[in-house]
Amino acid sequence: MHQSNPVTALDALVIGAGFSGLYQLHCLRDRAGLSVKVLEAGGDLGGTWYWNRYPGARCDSESHSYCYFFSKALYQEWEWSERYPGPPEILRYLHHVAERFDLKRDIRFDTRVVAAHYDEDENCWQVRTEAGDRYRATYLVSAVGCLSSANVPDIPGLESFAGRWYHTGEWPHEGVDFRGKRVGQVGTGSTGIQSAPVIAREAAHLTVFQRTAQYSVPARNAPLDESFRRRVREDYDAIRDAVRSTPNGHPFRIAKRSVFDVDAKERHAIYESAWEKGGLQFRASFRDLVLDRTANDTAAEFIKQKIRAIVRDPRTAAALADIDHPYAAKRPPIDTDYFETFNRDNVALVDLRAEPIERITPAGIRTRAREYPLDIIVFATGFDAMTGPLLRMDIRGRGGRTLAEAWREGPNTYLGLQVPGFPNLFTVTGPGSPSVLTNMPVAIEQHVEWITDCISWMRANGVDRCEAAPEAAERWGAHVNEAANATLLPLATHSWYLGANVPGKPRVFMPYAGGLARYRAHCDDVAAKGYEGFVMCSGKPSAS
Ligand SMILES: Cc1cc2nc3c(=O)[nH]c(=O)nc-3n(C[C@H](O)[C@H](O)[C@H](O)COP(=O)(O)OP(=O)(O)OC[C@H]3O[C@@H](n4cnc5c(N)ncnc54)[C@H](O)[C@@H]3O)c2cc1C
Ligand SMILES: NC(=O)c1ccc[n+]([C@@H]2O[C@H](COP(=O)([O-])OP(=O)(O)OC[C@H]3O[C@@H](n4cnc5c(N)ncnc54)[C@H](OP(=O)(O)O)[C@@H]3O)[C@@H](O)[C@H]2O)c1
């Protein structure tokens, strides 16, 4: 660590100023009474919504659930304008929260944390920023997000490209002018499925490079009318109960019926009605869609037929519908006119399974079959998810052991909240927690409140250090695997849930698939039993 700059001493330091960091600051400062600062790499608050301003960016959680529930007054005074808000509206909401709870005065922007070392003698975390500023804090809370480390593929020749290229997760705030340009978009996940229709409307030509075809259901975004908004205000308690009791933190219930409880005609009518309604609720049409492959096949085939019916060119339709994994085994996108976009004269699909990318040239992208001349390349290629933002920092725990070393074979956590060997480091929505399998603000609130309660309990009981016990983490890791294997999710072998999108990343199913409500009950139980599975100590750490 640099020794030159003065050190700011704090009770707690929070890294990241998205949904997680903002609420963590409020809880630790205003409820637990700690001295707290938040360090944020971006120039302003918002996290995901600060960075992802690509064309077509939007929520797939419905607005009345994609928000905080901790304050009824806050919930009731905010009015959403659309079913699925985009970055400007979500950022307005988060700024409103920050002003209402006076958060900005304790956030340092344009401040990237590059190192955090646990100091055993002092029982504190020594933290360094890119600019060389130093902090020390008893508690370190990572609120760095699951999807904040952009994954730009290492394609040979990128540096030689004569045009401009962008990653959707680091989109320029001034926007990109596509008019008159030949654009190549690499990637067809949730992001690419949102951006392609909007880019196609502006660009001279759009080529979409698809490696893995994806299911998508129409979002059916629309303005919200006053009667819906009034109902949401009045139903706060019921909506809060719903998001806290459903497996994914969404405000809708998963149907109790199974796929084969109904005959083919009725099933088709159920899918048709869910398709018309739009959104992630499609997945909730039957209880066994992500549990049983034969059941899942019926939904998969329904969507594939829709794709073939929408897309006029049979070859393009076949490539788009050539989906090799169960429906919803990857996070299922929702879209506005994605498949329809391929009926435009200025849009072409390249199937990378038939002709893989060989390199990027000064003129464009060359596949095994030919070169595609381009002025702009858009990488909608996702993120080094969940572990990426943590491992990008030089985090060292007891004995100077790096997190990278501790996680060489994949993330090892207890409840996704702590890592053995890293005392007093808490990870909001860390790997091993429900996180990305949920409507995330609900999971974030649960983690932030649990961490706040844990730290308050430590202080009330004269405990200096809290650290996950290795046996508890091992048992939890086995349970995370077991929960994933009880679903169809691991069958999408190219999924970022498994780390498969980043070459060399260990293949470990990272989020907890056992459901948020069940997870919450388990975390509450652990706390009620005096933080069972965590080693709570006073005094200096023993050498180990
Ligand atoms: C395009 C997109 C759409 C999404 N839509 C939905 C949705 O509809 N529903 C849903 O539930 N979830 C959605 N998500 C997931 C989304 O990430 C979460 O909903 C939520 O915003 C996460 O909040 P967070 O505060 O935990 O993390 P983030 O919002 O990712 O914030 C983390 C912050 O930490 C900062 N940071 C990271 N490393 C450092 C460092 N070393 N030093 C300093 N600062 C650092 C980052 O700059 C970032 O601002 C979406 C994600 C993406 C990418
Ligand atoms: N609210 C929303 O609607 C919304 C919008 C955007 C994002 N999100 C969240 O963010 C997550 C990430 O979404 P994302 O679309 O950004 O990322 P993603 O789901 O990981 O999709 C990335 C796409 O890029 C492709 N790709 C990656 N590397 C490539 C390479 N080297 N060559 C060719 N293609 C490559 C992937 O193909 P493979 O599949 O073959 O790897 C995939 O099609 C989502 O799952 C969701 O949780 C939500």
mmCIF file of N, CA and C in Angstrom, residues 292-378:
data_model
loop_
_atom_site.group_PDB
_atom_site.id
_atom_site.type_symbol
_atom_site.label_atom_id
_atom_site.label_comp_id
_atom_site.label_asym_id
_atom_site.label_seq_id
_atom_site.Cartn_x
_atom_site.Cartn_y
_atom_site.Cartn_z
ATOM 1 N N ASP A 292 -38.800 -29.214 -15.308
ATOM 2 C CA ASP A 292 -39.026 -30.463 -16.043
ATOM 3 C C ASP A 292 -38.808 -30.203 -17.542
ATOM 4 N N ARG A 293 -37.899 -30.950 -18.144
ATOM 5 C CA ARG A 293 -37.517 -30.681 -19.527
ATOM 6 C C ARG A 293 -38.692 -30.867 -20.497
ATOM 7 N N THR A 294 -39.484 -31.914 -20.276
ATOM 8 C CA THR A 294 -40.597 -32.159 -21.198
ATOM 9 C C THR A 294 -41.621 -31.030 -21.088
ATOM 10 N N ALA A 295 -41.833 -30.578 -19.878
ATOM 11 C CA ALA A 295 -42.745 -29.443 -19.679
ATOM 12 C C ALA A 295 -42.178 -28.204 -20.358
ATOM 13 N N ASN A 296 -40.877 -27.982 -20.155
ATOM 14 C CA ASN A 296 -40.216 -26.812 -20.736
ATOM 15 C C ASN A 296 -40.305 -26.832 -22.260
ATOM 16 N N ASP A 297 -40.182 -28.026 -22.854
ATOM 17 C CA ASP A 297 -40.213 -28.141 -24.325
ATOM 18 C C ASP A 297 -41.480 -27.521 -24.911
ATOM 19 N N THR A 298 -42.584 -27.577 -24.166
ATOM 20 C CA THR A 298 -43.835 -27.049 -24.723
ATOM 21 C C THR A 298 -43.758 -25.521 -24.851
ATOM 22 N N ALA A 299 -43.137 -24.862 -23.854
ATOM 23 C CA ALA A 299 -42.975 -23.399 -23.926
ATOM 24 C C ALA A 299 -41.952 -23.049 -25.000
ATOM 25 N N ALA A 300 -40.857 -23.836 -25.022
ATOM 26 C CA ALA A 300 -39.799 -23.584 -26.004
ATOM 27 C C ALA A 300 -40.369 -23.669 -27.421
ATOM 28 N N GLU A 301 -41.153 -24.716 -27.669
ATOM 29 C CA GLU A 301 -41.701 -24.906 -29.019
ATOM 30 C C GLU A 301 -42.696 -23.792 -29.360
ATOM 31 N N PHE A 302 -43.474 -23.357 -28.378
ATOM 32 C CA PHE A 302 -44.422 -22.253 -28.619
ATOM 33 C C PHE A 302 -43.660 -21.008 -29.097
ATOM 34 N N ILE A 303 -42.572 -20.676 -28.414
ATOM 35 C CA ILE A 303 -41.829 -19.452 -28.776
ATOM 36 C C ILE A 303 -41.145 -19.631 -30.132
ATOM 37 N N LYS A 304 -40.597 -20.816 -30.372
ATOM 38 C CA LYS A 304 -39.939 -21.055 -31.668
ATOM 39 C C LYS A 304 -40.937 -20.899 -32.825
ATOM 40 N N GLN A 305 -42.157 -21.373 -32.595
ATOM 41 C CA GLN A 305 -43.180 -21.215 -33.647
ATOM 42 C C GLN A 305 -43.497 -19.749 -33.875
ATOM 43 N N LYS A 306 -43.532 -18.977 -32.810
ATOM 44 C CA LYS A 306 -43.770 -17.533 -32.939
ATOM 45 C C LYS A 306 -42.672 -16.898 -33.791
ATOM 46 N N ILE A 307 -41.406 -17.300 -33.504
ATOM 47 C CA ILE A 307 -40.283 -16.713 -34.257
ATOM 48 C C ILE A 307 -40.446 -17.035 -35.744
ATOM 49 N N ARG A 308 -40.776 -18.302 -36.032
ATOM 50 C CA ARG A 308 -40.915 -18.711 -37.446
ATOM 51 C C ARG A 308 -42.078 -17.984 -38.107
ATOM 52 N N ALA A 309 -43.091 -17.672 -37.318
ATOM 53 C CA ALA A 309 -44.255 -16.979 -37.901
ATOM 54 C C ALA A 309 -43.954 -15.493 -38.127
ATOM 55 N N ILE A 310 -43.125 -14.909 -37.282
ATOM 56 C CA ILE A 310 -42.851 -13.465 -37.393
ATOM 57 C C ILE A 310 -41.832 -13.182 -38.499
ATOM 58 N N VAL A 311 -40.749 -13.978 -38.540
ATOM 59 C CA VAL A 311 -39.618 -13.657 -39.427
ATOM 60 C C VAL A 311 -39.879 -14.239 -40.815
ATOM 61 N N ARG A 312 -39.876 -13.355 -41.840
ATOM 62 C CA ARG A 312 -40.311 -13.786 -43.172
ATOM 63 C C ARG A 312 -39.255 -14.628 -43.897
ATOM 64 N N ASP A 313 -37.974 -14.262 -43.778
ATOM 65 C CA ASP A 313 -36.957 -15.022 -44.507
ATOM 66 C C ASP A 313 -36.724 -16.363 -43.793
ATOM 67 N N PRO A 314 -36.990 -17.494 -44.470
ATOM 68 C CA PRO A 314 -36.932 -18.793 -43.783
ATOM 69 C C PRO A 314 -35.558 -19.128 -43.202
ATOM 70 N N ARG A 315 -34.482 -18.726 -43.900
ATOM 71 C CA ARG A 315 -33.136 -19.037 -43.369
ATOM 72 C C ARG A 315 -32.866 -18.260 -42.092
ATOM 73 N N THR A 316 -33.250 -16.972 -42.090
ATOM 74 C CA THR A 316 -33.044 -16.144 -40.895
ATOM 75 C C THR A 316 -33.912 -16.674 -39.758
ATOM 76 N N ALA A 317 -35.164 -17.020 -40.094
ATOM 77 C CA ALA A 317 -36.071 -17.543 -39.061
ATOM 78 C C ALA A 317 -35.499 -18.821 -38.459
ATOM 79 N N ALA A 318 -34.952 -19.673 -39.304
ATOM 80 C CA ALA A 318 -34.410 -20.953 -38.806
ATOM 81 C C ALA A 318 -33.230 -20.693 -37.870
ATOM 82 N N ALA A 319 -32.368 -19.738 -38.230
ATOM 83 C CA ALA A 319 -31.194 -19.452 -37.376
ATOM 84 C C ALA A 319 -31.643 -18.837 -36.047
ATOM 85 N N LEU A 320 -32.660 -17.977 -36.077
ATOM 86 C CA LEU A 320 -33.128 -17.340 -34.835
ATOM 87 C C LEU A 320 -33.840 -18.342 -33.927
ATOM 88 N N ALA A 321 -34.471 -19.332 -34.552
ATOM 89 C CA ALA A 321 -35.234 -20.308 -33.756
ATOM 90 C C ALA A 321 -34.413 -21.554 -33.416
ATOM 91 N N ASP A 322 -33.168 -21.555 -33.833
ATOM 92 C CA ASP A 322 -32.316 -22.724 -33.571
ATOM 93 C C ASP A 322 -31.733 -22.601 -32.150
ATOM 94 N N ILE A 323 -32.618 -22.703 -31.171
ATOM 95 C CA ILE A 323 -32.214 -22.450 -29.774
ATOM 96 C C ILE A 323 -31.935 -23.796 -29.107
ATOM 97 N N ASP A 324 -30.759 -23.898 -28.482
ATOM 98 C CA ASP A 324 -30.295 -25.213 -28.035
ATOM 99 C C ASP A 324 -30.438 -25.459 -26.536
ATOM 100 N N HIS A 325 -31.080 -24.558 -25.817
ATOM 101 C CA HIS A 325 -31.172 -24.742 -24.355
ATOM 102 C C HIS A 325 -32.627 -24.571 -23.926
ATOM 103 N N PRO A 326 -32.959 -25.028 -22.713
ATOM 104 C CA PRO A 326 -34.358 -24.883 -22.283
ATOM 105 C C PRO A 326 -34.748 -23.421 -22.113
ATOM 106 N N TYR A 327 -36.024 -23.150 -22.337
ATOM 107 C CA TYR A 327 -36.528 -21.786 -22.131
ATOM 108 C C TYR A 327 -36.289 -21.380 -20.665
ATOM 109 N N ALA A 328 -35.755 -20.152 -20.475
ATOM 110 C CA ALA A 328 -35.508 -19.555 -19.152
ATOM 111 C C ALA A 328 -34.324 -20.170 -18.406
ATOM 112 N N ALA A 329 -33.560 -21.056 -19.085
ATOM 113 C CA ALA A 329 -32.341 -21.561 -18.447
ATOM 114 C C ALA A 329 -31.251 -20.493 -18.469
ATOM 115 N N LYS A 330 -31.330 -19.600 -19.479
ATOM 116 C CA LYS A 330 -30.570 -18.353 -19.416
ATOM 117 C C LYS A 330 -31.583 -17.287 -19.031
ATOM 118 N N ARG A 331 -31.149 -16.158 -18.460
ATOM 119 C CA ARG A 331 -32.133 -15.136 -18.088
ATOM 120 C C ARG A 331 -32.938 -14.776 -19.339
ATOM 121 N N PRO A 332 -34.269 -15.002 -19.323
ATOM 122 C CA PRO A 332 -35.027 -14.841 -20.563
ATOM 123 C C PRO A 332 -35.247 -13.362 -20.899
ATOM 124 N N PRO A 333 -34.810 -12.931 -22.073
ATOM 125 C CA PRO A 333 -35.046 -11.542 -22.465
ATOM 126 C C PRO A 333 -36.515 -11.276 -22.754
ATOM 127 N N ILE A 334 -36.892 -10.015 -22.670
ATOM 128 C CA ILE A 334 -38.180 -9.559 -23.201
ATOM 129 C C ILE A 334 -37.868 -8.417 -24.156
ATOM 130 N N ASP A 335 -38.688 -8.235 -25.181
ATOM 131 C CA ASP A 335 -38.250 -7.333 -26.250
ATOM 132 C C ASP A 335 -39.369 -6.451 -26.790
ATOM 133 N N THR A 336 -38.949 -5.478 -27.563
ATOM 134 C CA THR A 336 -39.899 -4.686 -28.341
ATOM 135 C C THR A 336 -39.474 -4.805 -29.800
ATOM 136 N N ASP A 337 -40.180 -5.632 -30.562
ATOM 137 C CA ASP A 337 -39.964 -5.802 -32.005
ATOM 138 C C ASP A 337 -38.620 -6.417 -32.381
ATOM 139 N N TYR A 338 -38.070 -7.289 -31.520
ATOM 140 C CA TYR A 338 -36.767 -7.871 -31.874
ATOM 141 C C TYR A 338 -36.869 -8.742 -33.122
ATOM 142 N N PHE A 339 -37.734 -9.734 -33.108
ATOM 143 C CA PHE A 339 -37.782 -10.641 -34.265
ATOM 144 C C PHE A 339 -38.296 -9.903 -35.506
ATOM 145 N N GLU A 340 -39.217 -8.948 -35.318
ATOM 146 C CA GLU A 340 -39.748 -8.150 -36.423
ATOM 147 C C GLU A 340 -38.629 -7.369 -37.125
ATOM 148 N N THR A 341 -37.601 -7.015 -36.365
ATOM 149 C CA THR A 341 -36.495 -6.209 -36.919
ATOM 150 C C THR A 341 -35.826 -6.915 -38.097
ATOM 151 N N PHE A 342 -35.834 -8.268 -38.061
ATOM 152 C CA PHE A 342 -35.171 -9.017 -39.133
ATOM 153 C C PHE A 342 -35.987 -9.020 -40.434
ATOM 154 N N ASN A 343 -37.166 -8.403 -40.406
ATOM 155 C CA ASN A 343 -37.926 -8.239 -41.655
ATOM 156 C C ASN A 343 -37.565 -6.934 -42.353
ATOM 157 N N ARG A 344 -36.732 -6.120 -41.743
ATOM 158 C CA ARG A 344 -36.332 -4.858 -42.367
ATOM 159 C C ARG A 344 -35.296 -5.135 -43.453
ATOM 160 N N ASP A 345 -35.325 -4.287 -44.511
ATOM 161 C CA ASP A 345 -34.359 -4.475 -45.608
ATOM 162 C C ASP A 345 -32.937 -4.158 -45.170
ATOM 163 N N ASN A 346 -32.795 -3.339 -44.131
ATOM 164 C CA ASN A 346 -31.432 -2.903 -43.753
ATOM 165 C C ASN A 346 -30.846 -3.733 -42.601
ATOM 166 N N VAL A 347 -31.422 -4.934 -42.362
ATOM 167 C CA VAL A 347 -30.918 -5.760 -41.247
ATOM 168 C C VAL A 347 -30.569 -7.162 -41.745
ATOM 169 N N ALA A 348 -29.416 -7.667 -41.313
ATOM 170 C CA ALA A 348 -29.023 -9.039 -41.677
ATOM 171 C C ALA A 348 -28.539 -9.767 -40.432
ATOM 172 N N LEU A 349 -28.763 -11.067 -40.414
ATOM 173 C CA LEU A 349 -28.297 -11.904 -39.304
ATOM 174 C C LEU A 349 -27.133 -12.760 -39.793
ATOM 175 N N VAL A 350 -26.067 -12.818 -38.995
ATOM 176 C CA VAL A 350 -24.965 -13.728 -39.301
ATOM 177 C C VAL A 350 -24.933 -14.783 -38.208
ATOM 178 N N ASP A 351 -25.003 -16.041 -38.609
ATOM 179 C CA ASP A 351 -25.005 -17.149 -37.655
ATOM 180 C C ASP A 351 -23.551 -17.565 -37.399
ATOM 181 N N LEU A 352 -23.050 -17.180 -36.235
ATOM 182 C CA LEU A 352 -21.627 -17.434 -35.951
ATOM 183 C C LEU A 352 -21.329 -18.909 -35.715
ATOM 184 N N ARG A 353 -22.382 -19.710 -35.508
ATOM 185 C CA ARG A 353 -22.100 -21.153 -35.376
ATOM 186 C C ARG A 353 -21.732 -21.726 -36.745
ATOM 187 N N ALA A 354 -22.315 -21.130 -37.809
ATOM 188 C CA ALA A 354 -22.004 -21.596 -39.163
ATOM 189 C C ALA A 354 -20.725 -20.939 -39.671
ATOM 190 N N GLU A 355 -20.507 -19.684 -39.301
ATOM 191 C CA GLU A 355 -19.299 -18.971 -39.754
ATOM 192 C C GLU A 355 -18.725 -18.134 -38.600
ATOM 193 N N PRO A 356 -17.894 -18.751 -37.748
ATOM 194 C CA PRO A 356 -17.342 -18.039 -36.588
ATOM 195 C C PRO A 356 -16.501 -16.825 -36.988
ATOM 196 N N ILE A 357 -16.438 -15.858 -36.081
ATOM 197 C CA ILE A 357 -15.578 -14.690 -36.316
ATOM 198 C C ILE A 357 -14.127 -15.158 -36.304
ATOM 199 N N GLU A 358 -13.364 -14.732 -37.317
ATOM 200 C CA GLU A 358 -11.929 -15.049 -37.335
ATOM 201 C C GLU A 358 -11.123 -13.895 -36.794
ATOM 202 N N ARG A 359 -11.475 -12.672 -37.239
ATOM 203 C CA ARG A 359 -10.752 -11.518 -36.719
ATOM 204 C C ARG A 359 -11.494 -10.227 -37.066
ATOM 205 N N ILE A 360 -11.063 -9.172 -36.433
ATOM 206 C CA ILE A 360 -11.548 -7.847 -36.808
ATOM 207 C C ILE A 360 -10.458 -7.234 -37.678
ATOM 208 N N THR A 361 -10.888 -6.634 -38.767
ATOM 209 C CA THR A 361 -9.937 -6.024 -39.710
ATOM 210 C C THR A 361 -10.131 -4.504 -39.646
ATOM 211 N N PRO A 362 -9.290 -3.735 -40.281
ATOM 212 C CA PRO A 362 -9.529 -2.282 -40.309
ATOM 213 C C PRO A 362 -10.911 -1.963 -40.887
ATOM 214 N N ALA A 363 -11.406 -2.809 -41.799
ATOM 215 C CA ALA A 363 -12.667 -2.501 -42.488
ATOM 216 C C ALA A 363 -13.905 -3.064 -41.796
ATOM 217 N N GLY A 364 -13.755 -4.024 -40.907
ATOM 218 C CA GLY A 364 -14.954 -4.608 -40.298
ATOM 219 C C GLY A 364 -14.685 -5.926 -39.599
ATOM 220 N N ILE A 365 -15.661 -6.857 -39.706
ATOM 221 C CA ILE A 365 -15.513 -8.166 -39.055
ATOM 222 C C ILE A 365 -15.381 -9.239 -40.126
ATOM 223 N N ARG A 366 -14.339 -10.084 -39.974
ATOM 224 C CA ARG A 366 -14.193 -11.173 -40.939
ATOM 225 C C ARG A 366 -14.545 -12.483 -40.255
ATOM 226 N N THR A 367 -15.505 -13.179 -40.851
ATOM 227 C CA THR A 367 -15.856 -14.515 -40.364
ATOM 228 C C THR A 367 -15.170 -15.539 -41.262
ATOM 229 N N ARG A 368 -15.402 -16.797 -40.938
ATOM 230 C CA ARG A 368 -14.804 -17.853 -41.765
ATOM 231 C C ARG A 368 -15.302 -17.743 -43.220
ATOM 232 N N ALA A 369 -16.506 -17.165 -43.402
ATOM 233 C CA ALA A 369 -17.086 -17.129 -44.749
ATOM 234 C C ALA A 369 -16.721 -15.873 -45.539
ATOM 235 N N ARG A 370 -16.670 -14.686 -44.872
ATOM 236 C CA ARG A 370 -16.439 -13.440 -45.622
ATOM 237 C C ARG A 370 -16.175 -12.284 -44.671
ATOM 238 N N GLU A 371 -15.866 -11.122 -45.253
ATOM 239 C CA GLU A 371 -15.672 -9.924 -44.434
ATOM 240 C C GLU A 371 -16.937 -9.066 -44.506
ATOM 241 N N TYR A 372 -17.359 -8.531 -43.375
ATOM 242 C CA TYR A 372 -18.518 -7.626 -43.310
ATOM 243 C C TYR A 372 -17.999 -6.214 -43.058
ATOM 244 N N PRO A 373 -18.100 -5.320 -44.052
ATOM 245 C CA PRO A 373 -17.581 -3.962 -43.861
ATOM 246 C C PRO A 373 -18.460 -3.164 -42.891
ATOM 247 N N LEU A 374 -17.826 -2.499 -41.930
ATOM 248 C CA LEU A 374 -18.570 -1.798 -40.868
ATOM 249 C C LEU A 374 -17.927 -0.456 -40.534
ATOM 250 N N ASP A 375 -18.788 0.480 -40.092
ATOM 251 C CA ASP A 375 -18.283 1.758 -39.565
ATOM 252 C C ASP A 375 -18.256 1.746 -38.035
ATOM 253 N N ILE A 376 -19.202 0.999 -37.451
ATOM 254 C CA ILE A 376 -19.307 0.963 -35.982
ATOM 255 C C ILE A 376 -19.524 -0.490 -35.550
ATOM 256 N N ILE A 377 -18.837 -0.911 -34.479
ATOM 257 C CA ILE A 377 -19.123 -2.227 -33.875
ATOM 258 C C ILE A 377 -19.686 -1.986 -32.477
ATOM 259 N N VAL A 378 -20.827 -2.628 -32.194
ATOM 260 C CA VAL A 378 -21.427 -2.561 -30.856
ATOM 261 C C VAL A 378 -21.241 -3.930 -30.219
#
